[in-house]
GROMACS .gro file of C-alpha atoms in nm:
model
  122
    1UNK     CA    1   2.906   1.024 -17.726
    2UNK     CA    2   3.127   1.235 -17.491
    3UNK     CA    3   2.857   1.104 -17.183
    4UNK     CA    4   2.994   0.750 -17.235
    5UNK     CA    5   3.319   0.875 -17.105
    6UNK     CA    6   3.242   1.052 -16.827
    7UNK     CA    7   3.261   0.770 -16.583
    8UNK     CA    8   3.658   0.724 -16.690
    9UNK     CA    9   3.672   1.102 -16.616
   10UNK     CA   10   3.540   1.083 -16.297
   11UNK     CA   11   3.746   0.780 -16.200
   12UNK     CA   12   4.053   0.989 -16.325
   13UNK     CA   13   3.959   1.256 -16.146
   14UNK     CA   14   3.909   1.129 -15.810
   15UNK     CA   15   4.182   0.886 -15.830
   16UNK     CA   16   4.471   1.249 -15.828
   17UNK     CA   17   4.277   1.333 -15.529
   18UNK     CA   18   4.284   1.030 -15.391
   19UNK     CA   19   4.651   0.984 -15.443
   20UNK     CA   20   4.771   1.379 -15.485
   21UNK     CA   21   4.499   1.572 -15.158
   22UNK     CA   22   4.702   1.337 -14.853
   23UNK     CA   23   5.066   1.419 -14.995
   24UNK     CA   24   4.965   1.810 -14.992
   25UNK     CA   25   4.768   1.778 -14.662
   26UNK     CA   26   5.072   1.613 -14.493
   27UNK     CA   27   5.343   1.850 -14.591
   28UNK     CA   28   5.140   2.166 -14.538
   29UNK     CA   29   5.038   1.967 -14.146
   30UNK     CA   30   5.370   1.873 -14.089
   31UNK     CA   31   5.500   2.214 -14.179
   32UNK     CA   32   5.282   2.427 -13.924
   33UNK     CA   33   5.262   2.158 -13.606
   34UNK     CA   34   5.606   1.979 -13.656
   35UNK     CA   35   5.930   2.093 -13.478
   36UNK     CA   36   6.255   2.101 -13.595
   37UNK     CA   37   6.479   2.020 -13.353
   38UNK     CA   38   6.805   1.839 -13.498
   39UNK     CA   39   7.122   1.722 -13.296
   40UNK     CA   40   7.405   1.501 -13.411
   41UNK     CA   41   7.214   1.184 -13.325
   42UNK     CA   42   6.903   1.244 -13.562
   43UNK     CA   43   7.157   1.406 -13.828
   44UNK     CA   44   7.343   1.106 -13.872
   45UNK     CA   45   7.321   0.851 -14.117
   46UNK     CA   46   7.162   0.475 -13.971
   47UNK     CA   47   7.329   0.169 -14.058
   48UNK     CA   48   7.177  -0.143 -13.868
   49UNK     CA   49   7.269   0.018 -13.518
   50UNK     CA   50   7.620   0.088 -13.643
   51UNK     CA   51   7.882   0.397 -13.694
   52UNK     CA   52   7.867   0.461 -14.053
   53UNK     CA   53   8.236   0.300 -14.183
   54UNK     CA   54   8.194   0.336 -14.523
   55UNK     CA   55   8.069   0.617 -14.800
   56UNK     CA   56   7.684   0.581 -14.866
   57UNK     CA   57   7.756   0.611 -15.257
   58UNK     CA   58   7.992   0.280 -15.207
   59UNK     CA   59   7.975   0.046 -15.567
   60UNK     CA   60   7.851  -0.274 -15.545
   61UNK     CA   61   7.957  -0.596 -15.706
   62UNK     CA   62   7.807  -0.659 -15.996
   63UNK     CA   63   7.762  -1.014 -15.943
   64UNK     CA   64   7.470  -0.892 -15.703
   65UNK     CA   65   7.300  -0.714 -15.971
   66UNK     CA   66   7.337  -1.021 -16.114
   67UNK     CA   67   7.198  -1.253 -15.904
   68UNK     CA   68   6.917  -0.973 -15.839
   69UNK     CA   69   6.817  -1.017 -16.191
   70UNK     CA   70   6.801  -1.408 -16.216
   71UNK     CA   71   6.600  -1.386 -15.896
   72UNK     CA   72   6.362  -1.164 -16.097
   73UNK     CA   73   6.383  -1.385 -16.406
   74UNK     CA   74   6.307  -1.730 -16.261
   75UNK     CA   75   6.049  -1.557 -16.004
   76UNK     CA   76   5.886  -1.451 -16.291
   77UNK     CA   77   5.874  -1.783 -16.373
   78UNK     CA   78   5.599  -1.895 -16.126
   79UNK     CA   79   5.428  -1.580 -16.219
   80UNK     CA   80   5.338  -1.766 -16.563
   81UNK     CA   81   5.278  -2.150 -16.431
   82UNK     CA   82   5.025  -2.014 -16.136
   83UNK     CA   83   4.765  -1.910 -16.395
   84UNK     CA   84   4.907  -2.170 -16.667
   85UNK     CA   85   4.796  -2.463 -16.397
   86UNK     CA   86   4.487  -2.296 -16.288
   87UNK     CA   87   4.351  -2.326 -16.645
   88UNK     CA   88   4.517  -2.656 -16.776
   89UNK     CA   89   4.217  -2.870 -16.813
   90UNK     CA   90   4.077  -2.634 -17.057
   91UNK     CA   91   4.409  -2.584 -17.212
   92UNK     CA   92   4.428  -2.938 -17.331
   93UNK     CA   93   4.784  -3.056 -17.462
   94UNK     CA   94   4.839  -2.786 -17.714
   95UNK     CA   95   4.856  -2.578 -17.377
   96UNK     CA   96   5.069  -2.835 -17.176
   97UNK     CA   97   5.321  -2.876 -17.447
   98UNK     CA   98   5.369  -2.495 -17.472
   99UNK     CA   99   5.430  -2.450 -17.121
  100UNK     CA  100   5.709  -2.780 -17.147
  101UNK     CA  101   5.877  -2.598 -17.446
  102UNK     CA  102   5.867  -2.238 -17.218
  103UNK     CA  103   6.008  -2.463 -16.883
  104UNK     CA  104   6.282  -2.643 -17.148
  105UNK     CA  105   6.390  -2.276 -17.245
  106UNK     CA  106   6.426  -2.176 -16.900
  107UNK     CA  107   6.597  -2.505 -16.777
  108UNK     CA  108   6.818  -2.436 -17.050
  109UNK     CA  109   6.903  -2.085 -16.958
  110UNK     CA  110   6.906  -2.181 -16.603
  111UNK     CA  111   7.201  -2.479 -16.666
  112UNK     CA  112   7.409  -2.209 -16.869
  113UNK     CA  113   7.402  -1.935 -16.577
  114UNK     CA  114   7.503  -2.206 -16.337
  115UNK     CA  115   7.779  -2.367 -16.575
  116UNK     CA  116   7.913  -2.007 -16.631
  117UNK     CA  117   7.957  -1.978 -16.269
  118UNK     CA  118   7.692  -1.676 -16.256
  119UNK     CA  119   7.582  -1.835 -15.928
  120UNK     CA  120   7.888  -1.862 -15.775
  121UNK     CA  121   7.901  -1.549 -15.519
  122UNK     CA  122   8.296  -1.585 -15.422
   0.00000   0.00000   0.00000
């Protein structure tokens, strides 16, 4: 019984040392050849080629979180209608009258966010 499980252990297994041995290896190699050497130009933070005029932990606006997460929503979107078209021959109408309610539901949602002004970024 416990033999039928062994491959799952093994892929287990060599998938942490896969993923785990090259993060040890690389510390420990960087740790004995690297140099540390640091001045004010590598200490300092990088923005786009820039002097730094603002604090890193700055808040942003929350329409961009926002407009972040309808991206993510209606990108999600195709994410469902790829595989939906691929297979809509076999589907028959029962499947292309689902996917019309799902789109209607969406269209829906989409026409509220826009008539609330959620897409307005000014």
């Amino acid at each position: 019984m416990l033999q039928d499980y062994f491959p799952i252990l093994l892929f287990l297994i060599v998938g942490l040392v896969v993923g785990v041995l090259p993060l040890l290896l690389g510390a420990g190699i960087g740790k004995v050849l690297g140099t540390v050497r640091p001045d004010s130009a590598k200490l300092s933070p990088y923005e786009c080629g820039f002097e730094a005029f603002e604090d890193a932990r700055m808040q942003f606006d929350v329409r961009y979180y926002l407009v972040a997460i309808l991206f993510i929503l209606f990108d999600l979107e195709v994410a469902f209608l790829v595989p939906w078209a691929v297979v809509l021959k076999e589907l028959g109408m029962f499947g292309f009258v689902s996917m019309m309610i799902f789109l209607a539901i969406l269209v829906v949602g989409f026409v509220y966010e826009w008539m609330k002004g959620a897409l307005e970024w000014e």
